[in-house]
CSV table of C-alpha atoms in Angstrom, one decimal:
chain,number,residue,atom,x,y,z
A,1,MET,CA,-42.7,50.1,13.3
A,2,THR,CA,-40.3,48.3,15.5
A,3,THR,CA,-36.6,49.2,14.9
A,4,PRO,CA,-33.8,46.8,16.4
A,5,VAL,CA,-31.9,48.2,19.3
A,6,GLU,CA,-28.3,47.4,20.0
A,7,SER,CA,-27.6,45.2,23.1
A,8,THR,CA,-25.5,47.0,25.8
A,9,ALA,CA,-25.5,43.8,28.2
A,10,LYS,CA,-22.2,42.7,28.8
A,11,PRO,CA,-21.4,39.2,27.8
A,12,ALA,CA,-22.6,36.4,30.0
A,13,VAL,CA,-19.6,35.1,31.3
A,14,GLN,CA,-17.9,38.5,32.3
A,15,GLN,CA,-21.4,39.5,33.8
A,16,GLY,CA,-21.1,36.2,36.2
A,17,LYS,CA,-17.7,37.3,37.0
A,18,VAL,CA,-18.8,40.5,37.9
A,19,LYS,CA,-21.6,39.3,39.7
A,20,ASP,CA,-19.8,36.8,41.6
A,21,ALA,CA,-17.2,39.3,42.8
A,22,GLN,CA,-19.8,42.0,43.9
A,23,LYS,CA,-21.4,38.9,46.3
A,24,LYS,CA,-17.9,38.2,47.6
A,25,GLY,CA,-17.5,42.2,48.2
A,26,LYS,CA,-14.5,42.2,46.0
A,27,PRO,CA,-14.1,45.6,44.0
A,28,ILE,CA,-14.2,45.7,40.5
A,29,VAL,CA,-11.3,47.0,38.7
A,30,ALA,CA,-10.8,48.0,35.0
A,31,ALA,CA,-8.7,45.9,32.9
A,32,ASP,CA,-6.0,48.7,32.1
A,33,ALA,CA,-5.5,48.8,36.1
A,34,TYR,CA,-3.5,45.5,35.7
A,35,PRO,CA,0.0,45.2,35.0
A,36,LEU,CA,1.4,44.0,31.6
A,37,GLU,CA,3.3,41.5,33.2
A,38,LEU,CA,3.2,40.0,36.5
A,39,GLN,CA,6.2,40.5,39.1
A,40,PRO,CA,7.1,38.7,40.4
A,41,PRO,CA,6.4,36.0,37.8
A,42,PRO,CA,4.3,32.9,38.7
A,43,GLU,CA,6.3,30.6,40.9
A,44,PHE,CA,5.8,27.7,38.4
A,45,PHE,CA,8.1,29.2,35.9
A,46,SER,CA,11.4,28.5,37.9
A,47,HIS,CA,10.6,25.0,38.9
A,48,ARG,CA,9.1,24.0,35.4
A,49,ILE,CA,12.4,25.6,33.4
A,50,GLN,CA,14.5,24.1,35.8
A,51,MET,CA,13.2,20.6,35.5
A,52,PHE,CA,13.2,21.1,31.6
A,53,GLU,CA,16.9,22.3,31.7
A,54,GLN,CA,18.1,19.0,33.6
A,55,LEU,CA,15.8,16.8,31.7
A,56,LYS,CA,17.1,18.3,28.4
A,57,ALA,CA,20.9,17.8,29.8
A,58,GLN,CA,20.0,14.1,30.1
A,59,TYR,CA,18.7,13.8,26.9
A,60,GLU,CA,21.9,15.6,25.1
A,61,GLU,CA,24.2,13.1,26.9
A,62,SER,CA,21.9,10.1,25.5
A,63,VAL,CA,21.9,11.6,22.2
A,64,LYS,CA,26.1,11.6,22.2
A,65,SER,CA,25.9,7.9,22.5
A,66,LYS,CA,24.4,7.6,19.1
A,67,PRO,CA,26.3,6.1,16.3
A,68,ARG,CA,27.5,8.6,13.8
A,69,GLU,CA,26.9,7.6,10.0
A,70,GLU,CA,27.4,9.1,6.6
A,71,ILE,CA,24.0,9.7,4.9
A,72,THR,CA,23.1,11.0,1.6
A,73,ILE,CA,20.4,13.8,1.4
A,74,THR,CA,19.0,14.2,-2.3
A,75,LEU,CA,17.3,17.3,-3.1
A,76,PRO,CA,14.2,17.9,-5.3
A,77,ASP,CA,16.6,18.8,-8.2
A,78,GLY,CA,18.4,15.8,-7.7
A,79,ASN,CA,21.4,17.2,-6.4
A,80,GLU,CA,22.7,15.3,-3.3
A,81,LYS,CA,24.3,16.4,-0.1
A,82,LYS,CA,26.2,14.4,2.6
A,83,GLY,CA,25.4,14.4,6.0
A,84,THR,CA,26.0,13.1,9.8
A,85,SER,CA,23.1,10.8,11.4
A,86,TRP,CA,22.0,12.2,14.9
A,87,GLU,CA,23.8,15.6,13.6
A,88,THR,CA,23.2,17.2,10.3
A,89,SER,CA,19.5,18.8,10.1
A,90,PRO,CA,17.4,20.4,7.2
A,91,MET,CA,18.6,23.7,8.4
A,92,ASP,CA,22.3,22.7,8.0
A,93,ILE,CA,21.4,21.8,4.2
A,94,ALA,CA,19.5,25.0,3.7
A,95,LYS,CA,22.4,27.2,4.9
A,96,GLU,CA,24.9,25.3,3.1
A,97,ILE,CA,22.8,26.0,-0.1
A,98,SER,CA,22.4,29.9,0.4
A,99,LYS,CA,22.0,32.1,3.2
A,100,GLY,CA,19.2,33.7,1.9
A,101,LEU,CA,17.3,30.3,2.1
A,102,SER,CA,18.1,29.4,5.4
A,103,GLU,CA,16.6,32.6,6.5
A,104,LYS,CA,13.2,32.2,4.8
A,105,VAL,CA,13.0,28.5,5.0
A,106,VAL,CA,10.2,27.4,7.6
A,107,ILE,CA,10.1,23.4,7.2
A,108,ALA,CA,11.0,20.7,5.1
A,109,LYS,CA,10.0,17.8,3.5
A,110,VAL,CA,11.6,14.2,4.0
A,111,ASP,CA,10.5,11.2,2.0
A,112,GLY,CA,6.8,13.0,1.2
A,113,GLU,CA,6.5,13.8,4.8
A,114,LEU,CA,6.7,17.6,6.1
A,115,TRP,CA,9.7,17.8,8.5
A,116,ASP,CA,10.6,20.1,11.4
A,117,LEU,CA,13.9,21.8,10.8
A,118,GLU,CA,15.2,19.5,13.4
A,119,ARG,CA,12.5,16.1,13.7
A,120,PRO,CA,9.9,15.1,11.7
A,121,LEU,CA,7.0,17.2,11.1
A,122,GLU,CA,3.2,15.6,10.4
A,123,SER,CA,1.1,18.5,9.4
A,124,SER,CA,0.9,21.2,7.0
A,125,TRP,CA,3.0,24.6,6.9
A,126,LYS,CA,0.1,26.7,8.0
A,127,ARG,CA,-1.1,24.6,10.8
A,128,VAL,CA,2.8,24.4,12.1
A,129,PHE,CA,3.1,28.0,11.6
A,130,TRP,CA,-0.2,28.8,13.6
A,131,HIS,CA,0.5,25.9,16.3
A,132,SER,CA,3.8,27.8,16.9
A,133,SER,CA,2.0,31.0,17.4
A,134,ALA,CA,-0.3,29.6,19.8
A,135,HIS,CA,2.3,28.7,22.3
A,136,VAL,CA,3.3,32.5,21.7
A,137,LEU,CA,-0.1,33.4,22.6
A,138,GLY,CA,0.2,31.0,25.7
A,139,GLU,CA,3.3,32.4,26.6
A,140,ALA,CA,1.6,35.7,26.7
A,141,ALA,CA,-1.0,34.5,28.6
A,142,GLU,CA,1.0,33.1,31.4
A,143,ARG,CA,3.0,36.2,31.7
A,144,HIS,CA,-0.1,38.6,32.0
A,145,TYR,CA,-2.5,36.6,34.0
A,146,GLY,CA,-0.5,33.8,35.5
A,147,CYS,CA,-3.1,31.4,34.3
A,148,HIS,CA,-2.8,27.5,34.1
A,149,LEU,CA,-3.0,26.6,30.4
A,150,CYS,CA,-5.1,23.7,29.0
A,151,LEU,CA,-5.2,23.3,25.0
A,152,GLY,CA,-3.7,25.5,22.4
A,153,PRO,CA,-4.3,23.9,19.0
A,154,PRO,CA,-4.0,25.5,15.4
A,155,THR,CA,-7.5,25.8,13.6
A,156,ASP,CA,-8.6,26.6,10.1
A,157,GLU,CA,-8.6,30.4,10.7
A,158,GLY,CA,-5.7,30.5,13.0
A,159,PHE,CA,-5.1,29.2,16.4
A,160,PHE,CA,-6.6,29.7,20.2
A,161,TYR,CA,-5.3,28.7,23.6
A,162,GLU,CA,-7.7,27.9,26.5
A,163,MET,CA,-6.6,28.4,30.3
A,164,GLY,CA,-7.9,28.4,33.7
A,165,ILE,CA,-8.1,32.1,35.4
A,166,GLN,CA,-9.4,32.6,38.9
A,167,GLU,CA,-9.0,36.3,39.1
A,168,ARG,CA,-10.7,38.0,36.4
A,169,PRO,CA,-12.2,37.1,33.2
A,170,VAL,CA,-10.6,38.0,29.6
A,171,VAL,CA,-11.9,41.1,28.3
A,172,GLU,CA,-11.2,42.8,24.7
A,173,ALA,CA,-9.4,45.7,27.0
A,174,ASP,CA,-6.7,42.9,27.4
A,175,TYR,CA,-5.8,42.3,23.9
A,176,PRO,CA,-2.9,45.0,23.8
A,177,ALA,CA,-1.1,43.8,26.4
A,178,LEU,CA,-1.4,40.3,25.0
A,179,GLU,CA,0.0,41.3,21.6
A,180,LYS,CA,2.8,43.2,23.3
A,181,LEU,CA,4.0,40.3,25.5
A,182,SER,CA,3.9,38.3,22.0
A,183,GLU,CA,5.8,40.8,20.3
A,184,MET,CA,8.3,40.7,22.9
A,185,ALA,CA,8.5,36.9,22.4
A,186,VAL,CA,9.1,37.2,18.7
A,187,LYS,CA,11.3,39.9,18.8
A,188,ASP,CA,13.6,37.6,21.4
A,189,LYS,CA,13.7,34.7,18.7
A,190,GLN,CA,13.1,32.3,20.9
A,191,LYS,CA,13.9,28.8,20.2
A,192,PHE,CA,11.4,26.0,20.1
A,193,GLU,CA,13.2,23.1,22.0
A,194,ARG,CA,11.8,19.8,22.0
A,195,LEU,CA,12.3,17.5,24.9
A,196,VAL,CA,11.2,13.6,25.6
A,197,VAL,CA,10.1,13.5,29.0
A,198,SER,CA,8.9,10.2,31.3
A,199,LYS,CA,5.1,10.4,32.5
A,200,GLU,CA,6.7,10.5,36.1
A,201,ASP,CA,8.5,13.7,35.2
A,202,LEU,CA,5.5,15.3,33.4
A,203,LEU,CA,3.5,14.8,36.5
A,204,GLU,CA,6.1,16.9,38.5
A,205,MET,CA,7.1,19.5,36.1
A,206,PHE,CA,3.1,20.1,35.6
A,207,GLY,CA,2.0,19.5,39.3
A,208,TYR,CA,0.8,23.0,39.5
A,209,ASN,CA,-1.9,22.5,36.6
A,210,LYS,CA,-4.7,20.2,37.1
A,211,TYR,CA,-5.4,20.6,33.4
A,212,LYS,CA,-2.3,19.4,32.5
A,213,ARG,CA,-2.0,16.4,35.3
A,214,TYR,CA,-5.4,15.1,34.1
A,215,LEU,CA,-4.0,14.9,30.4
A,216,ILE,CA,-0.8,13.3,31.4
A,217,GLU,CA,-2.7,10.5,33.5
A,218,THR,CA,-5.1,9.8,30.8
A,219,LYS,CA,-3.2,10.2,27.5
A,220,VAL,CA,0.3,9.0,28.5
A,221,PRO,CA,0.4,5.5,29.4
A,222,ASP,CA,2.8,4.4,32.6
A,223,GLY,CA,5.9,3.5,31.8
A,224,THR,CA,6.0,5.6,28.6
A,225,SER,CA,7.3,9.0,27.7
A,226,THR,CA,6.1,12.1,25.3
A,227,THR,CA,7.4,15.5,24.5
A,228,VAL,CA,7.2,18.9,25.5
A,229,TYR,CA,8.5,22.1,23.7
A,230,ARG,CA,9.8,25.1,25.2
A,231,CYS,CA,9.8,28.8,24.0
A,232,GLY,CA,11.1,31.6,26.6
A,233,PRO,CA,9.6,30.9,30.1
A,234,MET,CA,6.6,28.9,28.4
A,235,ILE,CA,6.8,25.0,28.5
A,236,ASP,CA,3.6,22.7,27.4
A,237,LEU,CA,2.8,19.5,26.5
A,238,CYS,CA,3.3,19.0,22.8
A,239,VAL,CA,4.0,16.7,19.8
A,240,GLY,CA,5.0,19.1,17.6
A,241,PRO,CA,6.3,20.0,15.0
A,242,HIS,CA,7.4,23.7,15.2
A,243,ILE,CA,9.3,26.4,13.5
A,244,PRO,CA,12.8,26.7,14.4
A,245,HIS,CA,12.1,30.2,16.7
A,246,THR,CA,9.3,32.8,17.3
A,247,GLY,CA,11.2,35.3,15.1
A,248,LYS,CA,9.7,33.8,11.9
A,249,ILE,CA,6.4,35.4,13.0
A,250,LYS,CA,6.1,38.9,11.5
A,251,ALA,CA,2.8,39.7,12.1
A,252,PHE,CA,0.5,38.5,15.2
A,253,MET,CA,-3.0,39.7,16.6
A,254,VAL,CA,-5.5,38.5,19.1
A,255,THR,CA,-8.8,38.4,17.3
A,256,LYS,CA,-11.4,37.5,20.1
A,257,ASN,CA,-12.4,35.7,23.2
A,258,SER,CA,-14.9,33.5,24.6
A,259,ALA,CA,-15.8,31.0,27.2
A,260,SER,CA,-15.1,27.1,27.2
A,261,TYR,CA,-15.5,24.4,29.1
A,262,PHE,CA,-12.5,21.8,30.0
A,263,LEU,CA,-12.9,19.0,27.3
A,264,GLY,CA,-15.9,20.4,25.8
A,265,ASP,CA,-17.9,19.0,28.8
A,266,ALA,CA,-20.4,21.3,30.6
A,267,LYS,CA,-19.6,19.2,33.9
A,268,ASN,CA,-16.0,20.5,33.8
A,269,ASP,CA,-14.4,23.9,35.0
A,270,SER,CA,-15.6,26.9,32.7
A,271,LEU,CA,-12.1,28.2,30.9
A,272,GLN,CA,-11.6,31.5,29.2
A,273,ARG,CA,-10.5,30.8,25.3
A,274,ILE,CA,-8.4,33.4,23.4
A,275,TYR,CA,-8.1,33.4,19.7
A,276,GLY,CA,-5.6,34.7,17.3
A,277,ILE,CA,-4.1,35.0,14.0
A,278,SER,CA,-0.4,35.2,12.7
A,279,PHE,CA,1.7,35.7,9.5
A,280,PRO,CA,5.3,35.1,8.2
A,281,ASP,CA,4.6,38.6,6.3
A,282,LYS,CA,3.1,41.9,7.3
A,283,LYS,CA,1.7,42.3,4.2
A,284,LEU,CA,-0.5,39.0,4.5
A,285,MET,CA,-1.8,40.4,7.6
A,286,SER,CA,-2.8,43.5,5.9
A,287,ALA,CA,-4.7,41.5,3.2
A,288,HIS,CA,-6.3,39.4,5.9
A,289,LYS,CA,-7.6,42.8,7.7
A,290,GLU,CA,-9.0,44.0,4.4
A,291,TRP,CA,-10.7,40.6,4.0
A,292,LEU,CA,-12.1,40.8,7.5
A,293,ALA,CA,-13.4,44.7,6.7
A,294,GLU,CA,-15.3,43.3,3.5
A,295,ALA,CA,-16.7,40.5,5.5
A,296,ALA,CA,-18.1,42.7,8.0
A,297,LYS,CA,-19.8,44.7,5.4
A,298,ARG,CA,-21.6,41.5,4.2
A,299,ASP,CA,-22.4,40.1,7.8
A,300,HIS,CA,-26.0,39.0,7.8
A,301,ARG,CA,-26.4,40.7,11.2
A,302,LYS,CA,-25.5,43.9,9.9
A,303,ILE,CA,-27.6,43.9,6.7
A,304,GLY,CA,-30.6,42.7,8.6
A,305,ARG,CA,-30.5,45.8,11.0
A,306,GLU,CA,-29.8,48.2,8.1
A,307,GLN,CA,-32.8,46.7,5.8
A,308,GLU,CA,-35.0,46.5,8.9
A,309,LEU,CA,-35.5,42.9,8.4
A,310,PHE,CA,-34.5,41.3,11.6
A,311,PHE,CA,-31.9,41.6,14.7
A,312,PHE,CA,-30.3,39.6,17.2
A,313,ASN,CA,-30.2,40.2,21.0
A,314,ASP,CA,-27.7,38.8,23.6
A,315,VAL,CA,-31.1,38.1,25.6
A,316,SER,CA,-31.5,34.8,23.7
A,317,PRO,CA,-28.4,34.2,21.7
A,318,GLY,CA,-28.5,33.0,18.1
A,319,SER,CA,-32.3,33.5,18.1
A,320,CYS,CA,-33.4,35.8,15.3
A,321,PHE,CA,-36.3,38.6,15.9
A,322,TRP,CA,-38.2,39.4,12.9
A,323,LEU,CA,-39.0,43.1,12.1
A,324,PRO,CA,-42.1,43.9,9.8
A,325,HIS,CA,-40.4,44.0,6.5
A,326,GLY,CA,-38.6,40.6,7.3
A,327,THR,CA,-41.8,39.2,8.5
A,328,ARG,CA,-43.6,39.9,5.2
A,329,ILE,CA,-40.8,38.3,3.1
A,330,TYR,CA,-40.6,35.3,5.4
A,331,ASN,CA,-44.4,34.8,5.1
A,332,SER,CA,-44.3,35.3,1.6
A,333,LEU,CA,-41.4,32.5,1.0
A,334,LEU,CA,-43.5,30.2,3.3
A,335,GLU,CA,-46.8,30.7,0.8
A,336,LEU,CA,-44.7,30.3,-2.2
A,337,LEU,CA,-43.7,26.5,-0.8
A,338,ARG,CA,-47.2,26.0,0.1
A,339,VAL,CA,-48.0,26.7,-3.7
A,340,ARG,CA,-45.2,25.1,-5.7
A,341,ALA,CA,-44.4,22.2,-2.8
A,342,SER,CA,-46.1,18.7,-3.2
A,343,PRO,CA,-49.1,18.1,-1.2
A,344,LYS,CA,-47.0,16.1,1.4
A,345,LEU,CA,-44.7,18.9,2.0
A,346,SER,CA,-47.5,21.6,2.1
A,347,ARG,CA,-49.0,19.6,5.0
A,348,ILE,CA,-45.8,19.7,6.9
A,349,ILE,CA,-45.5,23.6,6.1
């Protein structure tokens, strides 16, 4: 009887990188031989931060000229609070109600819409939280690899960030370093700062990154502006909204990595994609890990091997290779369909 054999082949993307390095005569270096953080940091850090601070100062000057008017804020229980336009934020109201509320609150809701604690929100709390966590992952990746970030959205199961890395592929051995840098960003309670920037200034700010330049040139109309967000040294194109600061993230984990193409087109550059998950409570992370462990027990790939039904191999990703037991079950099901199905379906089978 033929039994499945675990593949020892390296992921295709990593193999390709290794072969390229071998052809060029470059030594293959283990992942743990790389430093946690590049020293000195990538050159684009200082220029990007300098531009952000300059444009932020200009924006703050424009806000000072806005008229200050008294506004009334009606709370869900009917109570009313007084505020001032262009000054009072949802966080100010939360602090006025109680210190405990201000420490726990993540987002607000205004006129039926979710709001950032400082500006309008456009999506649910979970997606806002994971979107902010993606920025933390992007910061860790920039600090560790010196990479050029592409897109980093929230997903239904967490978040990911895509990036262009020339020197080496992302491997699982990199996860602890990425998590450590993310934890450092969380510990610093880096504030998410929003800034409206013109297309012209955006092209200068992200001049080092061809992926960002393409997005700016194709998505931002000439003569208009869009927003960027900053947390620590990481600044990225983003419409938000975000949580107040990175300290709201209490549990963070890198889950997997893969290859991708810029904008999902195989004709474009091959990128590295890193996935993660985060929670505002460590207990939620523990529960998530328990769920993953239970899901792993019910993984059809694992069950197929254990019951000698079928197996998969990296030689042909996604293809199922049937073993004798599995073949008998498969053929029996086909025969049942032939007997029970209509004559027309039987001819198709």
